[in-house]
């Protein structure tokens, strides 16, 4: 009987990066793959996180008879070569393909960083797809004139239910904010220079200098995330040591599950001063907003679609980002911004809505075969 029901389900094969490692893309993929949508569709997967398994993955794709292939697009030249081979294999077998871009760099990569043949191959491959998903309205232009407009879908990221504080917890956080002598600032992302963690270290240094002239401490800086290079790890440690910031900074390591949930609950101000070229719509910002935090970020990639200056926190330009002293003076935690951020997430970026949007796209694309 179960087998009979399974035959009625549309099969969808995920060609994507699954955790580990955990980052925005792999997290979003895992949320979708492990969701209740698996009750309606028959999900299968080909994990492409390890390039050493490329040939084995090609064989898996070749043998897979799914109705739709859900494919997360790469934003590097090398990764794109792999993607082009997969596109060609799916085209050869006349299989339906839907791509999901978790970033904002792809079009610049194709138009500016590729040789003529590779650029033309991308335009040709994208045109034949069943659909393309981007993270926000401002990112729709990435696929403009590459694929028909009606095939471009906007599906924002979401905050997993697991990391969304309850209404009671939020109300308590708002009620107690005026009694907090020290506000907790949080950087929760991978340690990459262009993500802006070095600027947050400078903010901590300014706080120390303020305390040294007799002022009371008002900010403590919390860092969490993974170091992908020894040079970044050494820079972080040496900066803290040279500037004697150990009393002003706590490094929590890579946080997941309950530890991450508690950190989001306890912190008040979230900062991601990013200029990361491949940035899309950071899930970490959404998680911070859902947990009633004030946001300090940049007008970069898809961020302006979710964060407005003085409505959700502080949005800085590239010029302002260099003026760390000016940013430091703006740091505060206001109840109205906390409420704005919480309400925005509950209305637009909850897991239920994210899955509902993808459910409809999956249904349309798999049936269109």
Short mmCIF file of C-alpha atoms in Angstrom, two decimals:
data_model
loop_
_atom_site.label_atom_id
_atom_site.label_comp_id
_atom_site.label_asym_id
_atom_site.label_seq_id
_atom_site.Cartn_x
_atom_site.Cartn_y
_atom_site.Cartn_z
CA UNK A 1 0.00 0.00 0.00
CA UNK A 2 2.81 2.42 0.88
CA UNK A 3 4.54 1.63 -2.39
CA UNK A 4 1.35 2.48 -4.25
CA UNK A 5 1.14 5.85 -2.57
CA UNK A 6 4.81 6.59 -3.30
CA UNK A 7 4.18 6.02 -7.00
CA UNK A 8 1.70 8.90 -6.96
CA UNK A 9 4.27 11.29 -5.55
CA UNK A 10 6.35 13.49 -7.81
CA UNK A 11 10.01 12.67 -7.31
CA UNK A 12 12.40 15.57 -6.72
CA UNK A 13 16.16 15.10 -6.65
CA UNK A 14 18.25 17.69 -4.78
CA UNK A 15 21.61 18.41 -6.41
CA UNK A 16 23.00 20.60 -3.66
CA UNK A 17 25.47 21.17 -0.86
CA UNK A 18 24.30 19.58 2.38
CA UNK A 19 25.94 20.23 5.77
CA UNK A 20 28.59 19.87 6.96
CA UNK A 21 29.98 22.44 6.70
CA UNK A 22 27.12 24.61 7.90
CA UNK A 23 26.64 27.88 6.04
CA UNK A 24 23.71 29.81 4.64
CA UNK A 25 23.26 27.67 1.54
CA UNK A 26 23.65 24.24 3.17
CA UNK A 27 21.41 25.30 6.06
CA UNK A 28 18.62 26.41 3.71
CA UNK A 29 18.92 23.17 1.72
CA UNK A 30 18.74 21.04 4.88
CA UNK A 31 15.68 22.95 6.12
CA UNK A 32 13.88 22.25 2.85
CA UNK A 33 14.98 18.62 2.45
CA UNK A 34 14.02 17.70 6.03
CA UNK A 35 10.69 19.54 5.95
CA UNK A 36 7.13 18.23 5.83
CA UNK A 37 7.20 18.65 2.04
CA UNK A 38 8.76 15.19 1.97
CA UNK A 39 5.26 13.91 2.83
CA UNK A 40 3.94 15.14 -0.51
CA UNK A 41 7.01 14.72 -2.72
CA UNK A 42 9.49 11.88 -2.83
CA UNK A 43 12.83 13.54 -2.07
CA UNK A 44 16.19 12.14 -3.11
CA UNK A 45 19.59 13.81 -2.98
CA UNK A 46 23.00 14.07 -4.59
CA UNK A 47 25.33 15.89 -2.21
CA UNK A 48 27.84 17.89 -4.27
CA UNK A 49 29.73 19.39 -1.31
CA UNK A 50 32.76 17.16 -2.00
CA UNK A 51 34.18 17.76 -5.49
CA UNK A 52 36.25 14.58 -5.20
CA UNK A 53 33.00 12.65 -5.66
CA UNK A 54 32.13 14.45 -8.89
CA UNK A 55 32.20 11.37 -11.17
CA UNK A 56 30.19 9.30 -8.69
CA UNK A 57 27.67 12.12 -8.47
CA UNK A 58 27.35 12.30 -12.25
CA UNK A 59 26.52 8.59 -12.31
CA UNK A 60 23.90 9.09 -9.58
CA UNK A 61 22.32 11.92 -11.56
CA UNK A 62 22.39 9.88 -14.78
CA UNK A 63 20.61 6.95 -13.12
CA UNK A 64 18.05 9.10 -11.30
CA UNK A 65 14.56 9.21 -12.82
CA UNK A 66 13.11 12.09 -10.79
CA UNK A 67 10.39 14.34 -12.21
CA UNK A 68 12.35 17.44 -11.21
CA UNK A 69 15.96 18.23 -10.30
CA UNK A 70 16.38 21.01 -7.74
CA UNK A 71 19.87 22.42 -8.23
CA UNK A 72 21.75 25.01 -6.13
CA UNK A 73 23.94 27.10 -8.41
CA UNK A 74 27.64 27.76 -7.77
CA UNK A 75 29.16 31.27 -7.77
CA UNK A 76 32.76 30.34 -8.63
CA UNK A 77 34.34 29.74 -12.05
CA UNK A 78 35.44 26.20 -11.12
CA UNK A 79 32.08 25.34 -9.61
CA UNK A 80 30.36 26.71 -12.66
CA UNK A 81 32.25 24.30 -14.92
CA UNK A 82 30.87 21.47 -12.81
CA UNK A 83 27.38 22.99 -13.08
CA UNK A 84 27.62 23.25 -16.87
CA UNK A 85 28.46 19.55 -17.12
CA UNK A 86 25.47 18.68 -14.94
CA UNK A 87 23.21 20.95 -17.00
CA UNK A 88 24.36 19.21 -20.17
CA UNK A 89 23.69 15.77 -18.68
CA UNK A 90 20.17 16.76 -17.61
CA UNK A 91 19.49 18.31 -21.02
CA UNK A 92 20.71 15.19 -22.80
CA UNK A 93 18.26 13.09 -20.77
CA UNK A 94 15.47 15.67 -21.22
CA UNK A 95 15.08 16.10 -17.47
CA UNK A 96 13.40 19.08 -15.81
CA UNK A 97 15.63 21.37 -13.77
CA UNK A 98 14.94 24.19 -11.31
CA UNK A 99 17.87 26.23 -9.99
CA UNK A 100 18.09 28.10 -6.69
CA UNK A 101 20.67 30.85 -6.32
CA UNK A 102 21.66 31.52 -2.71
CA UNK A 103 23.69 34.64 -3.39
CA UNK A 104 24.02 37.73 -5.53
CA UNK A 105 27.25 37.29 -7.48
CA UNK A 106 26.34 34.89 -10.30
CA UNK A 107 25.57 37.43 -13.03
CA UNK A 108 28.74 39.42 -12.36
CA UNK A 109 30.69 36.16 -12.48
CA UNK A 110 29.19 35.24 -15.86
CA UNK A 111 29.36 38.65 -17.54
CA UNK A 112 32.67 39.93 -16.18
CA UNK A 113 34.84 37.06 -14.94
CA UNK A 114 34.40 34.33 -17.56
CA UNK A 115 35.84 33.63 -20.98
CA UNK A 116 33.54 34.08 -23.96
CA UNK A 117 32.76 30.35 -24.41
CA UNK A 118 31.90 29.82 -20.75
CA UNK A 119 29.70 32.91 -20.67
CA UNK A 120 27.79 31.76 -23.78
CA UNK A 121 27.41 28.26 -22.32
CA UNK A 122 25.78 29.72 -19.21
CA UNK A 123 23.31 31.84 -21.16
CA UNK A 124 22.38 28.82 -23.28
CA UNK A 125 21.95 26.51 -20.27
CA UNK A 126 19.91 28.93 -18.14
CA UNK A 127 17.52 29.68 -21.00
CA UNK A 128 16.43 26.01 -21.16
CA UNK A 129 15.66 25.60 -17.45
CA UNK A 130 12.19 25.20 -15.96
CA UNK A 131 12.78 27.98 -13.47
CA UNK A 132 15.22 30.02 -11.39
CA UNK A 133 14.79 31.09 -7.76
CA UNK A 134 16.39 34.19 -6.22
CA UNK A 135 16.29 35.43 -2.62
CA UNK A 136 14.74 38.89 -3.06
CA UNK A 137 13.15 41.26 -5.56
CA UNK A 138 16.34 43.27 -6.03
CA UNK A 139 18.11 40.07 -7.15
CA UNK A 140 15.64 39.22 -9.94
CA UNK A 141 17.83 41.13 -12.38
CA UNK A 142 20.54 38.48 -12.05
CA UNK A 143 18.65 36.28 -14.51
CA UNK A 144 17.10 39.04 -16.63
CA UNK A 145 17.39 38.25 -20.36
CA UNK A 146 18.86 34.84 -19.49
CA UNK A 147 15.49 33.20 -18.84
CA UNK A 148 11.87 34.28 -19.31
CA UNK A 149 10.70 36.68 -16.57
CA UNK A 150 7.78 34.45 -15.63
CA UNK A 151 10.24 31.67 -14.79
CA UNK A 152 12.10 33.81 -12.23
CA UNK A 153 10.73 33.20 -8.73
CA UNK A 154 11.44 35.15 -5.55
CA UNK A 155 11.60 33.07 -2.38
CA UNK A 156 13.15 34.83 0.63
CA UNK A 157 15.10 32.86 3.21
CA UNK A 158 13.45 32.09 6.51
CA UNK A 159 14.09 31.67 10.20
CA UNK A 160 13.78 28.00 11.17
CA UNK A 161 11.15 27.48 13.86
CA UNK A 162 13.92 26.03 16.01
CA UNK A 163 15.67 29.42 16.24
CA UNK A 164 12.63 31.67 16.65
CA UNK A 165 12.04 32.73 20.25
CA UNK A 166 8.52 32.48 21.66
CA UNK A 167 6.28 35.51 22.07
CA UNK A 168 6.64 35.26 25.86
CA UNK A 169 10.44 35.23 25.57
CA UNK A 170 10.34 38.21 23.23
CA UNK A 171 8.08 40.25 25.52
CA UNK A 172 10.42 39.54 28.44
CA UNK A 173 13.39 40.65 26.35
CA UNK A 174 11.69 43.94 25.47
CA UNK A 175 10.55 44.56 29.05
CA UNK A 176 14.03 44.07 30.54
CA UNK A 177 16.05 46.02 27.96
CA UNK A 178 15.87 49.31 29.90
CA UNK A 179 17.39 47.62 32.96
CA UNK A 180 20.42 46.22 31.10
CA UNK A 181 23.63 48.02 31.96
CA UNK A 182 25.64 46.14 29.34
CA UNK A 183 24.23 45.36 25.88
CA UNK A 184 25.42 42.24 24.06
CA UNK A 185 26.60 42.73 20.48
CA UNK A 186 26.70 39.64 18.25
CA UNK A 187 28.70 38.74 15.14
CA UNK A 188 27.40 35.37 13.89
CA UNK A 189 28.92 34.40 10.56
CA UNK A 190 31.97 32.84 9.00
CA UNK A 191 35.22 34.68 9.63
CA UNK A 192 35.96 36.18 6.23
CA UNK A 193 37.50 39.64 5.97
CA UNK A 194 34.82 40.99 3.61
CA UNK A 195 32.10 39.85 6.05
CA UNK A 196 33.21 42.70 8.34
CA UNK A 197 34.33 40.92 11.51
CA UNK A 198 37.46 43.10 11.67
CA UNK A 199 35.31 46.22 11.90
CA UNK A 200 33.47 44.67 14.84
CA UNK A 201 36.83 44.11 16.55
CA UNK A 202 37.52 47.83 16.09
CA UNK A 203 34.18 48.64 17.71
CA UNK A 204 35.24 46.56 20.72
CA UNK A 205 38.50 48.50 20.88
CA UNK A 206 36.59 51.79 20.95
CA UNK A 207 34.48 50.47 23.84
CA UNK A 208 37.64 49.60 25.77
CA UNK A 209 39.06 53.08 25.15
CA UNK A 210 35.84 54.60 26.46
CA UNK A 211 36.02 52.53 29.64
CA UNK A 212 39.66 53.51 30.14
CA UNK A 213 38.74 57.20 30.53
CA UNK A 214 36.37 56.38 33.37
CA UNK A 215 33.08 55.57 31.62
CA UNK A 216 31.03 52.53 32.56
CA UNK A 217 31.12 49.53 30.25
CA UNK A 218 28.00 49.46 28.06
CA UNK A 219 28.83 46.89 25.36
CA UNK A 220 30.14 43.33 25.28
CA UNK A 221 31.03 41.75 21.92
CA UNK A 222 30.16 38.14 21.13
CA UNK A 223 31.62 36.32 18.12
CA UNK A 224 30.51 32.95 16.75
CA UNK A 225 31.36 31.18 13.52
CA UNK A 226 33.97 29.20 11.66
CA UNK A 227 37.47 30.23 10.57
CA UNK A 228 38.16 28.97 7.05
CA UNK A 229 41.81 30.04 7.09
CA UNK A 230 44.59 30.14 9.67
CA UNK A 231 45.39 33.73 8.69
CA UNK A 232 41.92 34.93 9.74
CA UNK A 233 42.09 32.93 12.95
CA UNK A 234 45.50 34.37 13.79
CA UNK A 235 44.37 37.91 12.99
CA UNK A 236 41.38 37.55 15.34
CA UNK A 237 43.43 36.18 18.22
CA UNK A 238 46.32 38.63 17.79
CA UNK A 239 44.04 41.65 17.61
CA UNK A 240 42.40 40.68 20.90
CA UNK A 241 45.77 40.03 22.52
CA UNK A 242 47.53 43.17 21.26
CA UNK A 243 44.66 45.45 22.27
CA UNK A 244 43.91 43.63 25.56
CA UNK A 245 40.27 43.05 24.68
CA UNK A 246 39.66 39.75 26.47
CA UNK A 247 37.25 41.41 28.95
CA UNK A 248 35.23 42.89 26.10
CA UNK A 249 35.07 39.92 23.70
CA UNK A 250 33.80 36.34 23.95
CA UNK A 251 34.36 33.84 21.15
CA UNK A 252 31.73 31.08 21.29
CA UNK A 253 33.09 28.89 18.50
CA UNK A 254 30.75 27.26 15.99
CA UNK A 255 27.28 27.35 17.55
CA UNK A 256 24.36 25.10 16.69
CA UNK A 257 21.15 23.91 18.30
CA UNK A 258 20.45 25.02 21.86
CA UNK A 259 23.71 26.97 22.18
CA UNK A 260 22.87 29.07 19.13
CA UNK A 261 19.30 29.57 20.31
CA UNK A 262 20.48 30.88 23.69
CA UNK A 263 23.00 33.22 22.08
CA UNK A 264 20.31 34.73 19.84
CA UNK A 265 18.04 35.10 22.83
CA UNK A 266 20.62 36.82 25.03
CA UNK A 267 22.11 39.28 22.53
CA UNK A 268 20.67 42.70 21.74
CA UNK A 269 22.51 44.09 18.71
CA UNK A 270 23.51 42.13 15.62
CA UNK A 271 26.27 43.35 13.33
CA UNK A 272 27.22 42.13 9.87
CA UNK A 273 29.12 44.88 8.05
CA UNK A 274 29.45 42.75 4.96
CA UNK A 275 30.82 43.46 1.51
CA UNK A 276 31.22 39.76 0.73
CA UNK A 277 30.96 39.49 -3.08
CA UNK A 278 28.80 36.34 -3.02
CA UNK A 279 26.37 37.65 -0.38
CA UNK A 280 22.67 37.13 -0.98
CA UNK A 281 20.22 37.48 1.90
CA UNK A 282 21.97 36.47 5.14
CA UNK A 283 19.91 34.06 7.23
CA UNK A 284 21.83 35.27 10.29
CA UNK A 285 20.25 38.73 9.94
CA UNK A 286 16.77 37.20 9.74
CA UNK A 287 17.44 35.06 12.83
CA UNK A 288 18.62 38.13 14.74
CA UNK A 289 15.52 40.10 13.74
CA UNK A 290 13.25 37.26 14.76
CA UNK A 291 14.88 37.28 18.18
CA UNK A 292 14.27 40.99 18.72
CA UNK A 293 17.74 42.30 17.93
CA UNK A 294 18.64 45.67 16.44
CA UNK A 295 20.59 45.25 13.19
CA UNK A 296 23.79 47.01 12.11
CA UNK A 297 24.60 46.10 8.50
CA UNK A 298 25.37 47.37 5.00
CA UNK A 299 23.42 48.30 1.87
CA UNK A 300 24.83 45.30 0.05
CA UNK A 301 23.36 42.51 -2.13
CA UNK A 302 19.79 41.62 -1.03
CA UNK A 303 20.10 43.18 2.44
CA UNK A 304 18.24 46.45 1.57
CA UNK A 305 15.15 44.32 0.85
CA UNK A 306 14.98 43.23 4.50
CA UNK A 307 16.68 46.01 6.53
CA UNK A 308 15.90 49.73 6.39
CA UNK A 309 17.94 52.40 8.14
CA UNK A 310 16.33 53.60 11.40
CA UNK A 311 13.43 51.17 10.91
CA UNK A 312 15.28 47.90 11.55
CA UNK A 313 18.56 49.32 12.80
CA UNK A 314 21.55 50.96 11.13
CA UNK A 315 22.28 50.51 7.43
CA UNK A 316 25.63 51.96 6.44
CA UNK A 317 27.18 52.79 3.09
CA UNK A 318 30.68 51.74 2.10
CA UNK A 319 31.98 55.20 3.04
CA UNK A 320 30.35 55.12 6.47
CA UNK A 321 31.67 51.62 7.10
CA UNK A 322 35.22 52.98 7.10
CA UNK A 323 34.31 55.53 9.79
CA UNK A 324 34.17 53.13 12.72
CA UNK A 325 34.04 55.93 15.31
CA UNK A 326 30.84 57.25 13.73
CA UNK A 327 29.28 53.77 13.73
CA UNK A 328 30.23 53.23 17.35
CA UNK A 329 28.34 56.36 18.42
CA UNK A 330 25.17 55.12 16.69
CA UNK A 331 24.97 51.83 18.60
CA UNK A 332 21.82 51.61 20.69
CA UNK A 333 18.91 49.28 21.35
CA UNK A 334 15.43 50.76 20.98
CA UNK A 335 12.16 49.00 21.78
CA UNK A 336 10.37 50.19 18.64
CA UNK A 337 13.12 48.71 16.42
CA UNK A 338 13.01 45.44 18.36
CA UNK A 339 9.26 45.26 17.72
CA UNK A 340 9.63 46.21 14.05
CA UNK A 341 12.12 43.42 13.48
CA UNK A 342 10.16 40.76 15.31
CA UNK A 343 6.94 41.63 13.47
CA UNK A 344 8.65 41.68 10.06
CA UNK A 345 9.96 38.15 10.54
CA UNK A 346 6.63 36.79 11.79
CA UNK A 347 4.83 38.31 8.80
CA UNK A 348 7.26 37.54 5.98
CA UNK A 349 10.11 35.19 6.91
CA UNK A 350 8.78 32.26 8.91
CA UNK A 351 9.53 28.67 7.92
CA UNK A 352 5.89 27.94 7.06
CA UNK A 353 5.79 30.66 4.38
CA UNK A 354 9.17 29.63 2.94
CA UNK A 355 8.03 26.03 2.54
CA UNK A 356 4.66 27.08 1.11
CA UNK A 357 6.35 29.17 -1.60
CA UNK A 358 8.70 26.34 -2.57
CA UNK A 359 5.87 23.81 -2.45
CA UNK A 360 3.98 25.73 -5.12
CA UNK A 361 7.06 26.12 -7.32
CA UNK A 362 7.93 22.42 -6.98
CA UNK A 363 4.36 21.50 -7.87
CA UNK A 364 4.27 23.72 -10.96
CA UNK A 365 7.70 22.73 -12.25
CA UNK A 366 7.35 18.99 -11.70
CA UNK A 367 3.90 18.93 -13.33
CA UNK A 368 5.13 20.99 -16.30
CA UNK A 369 7.27 18.03 -17.38
#
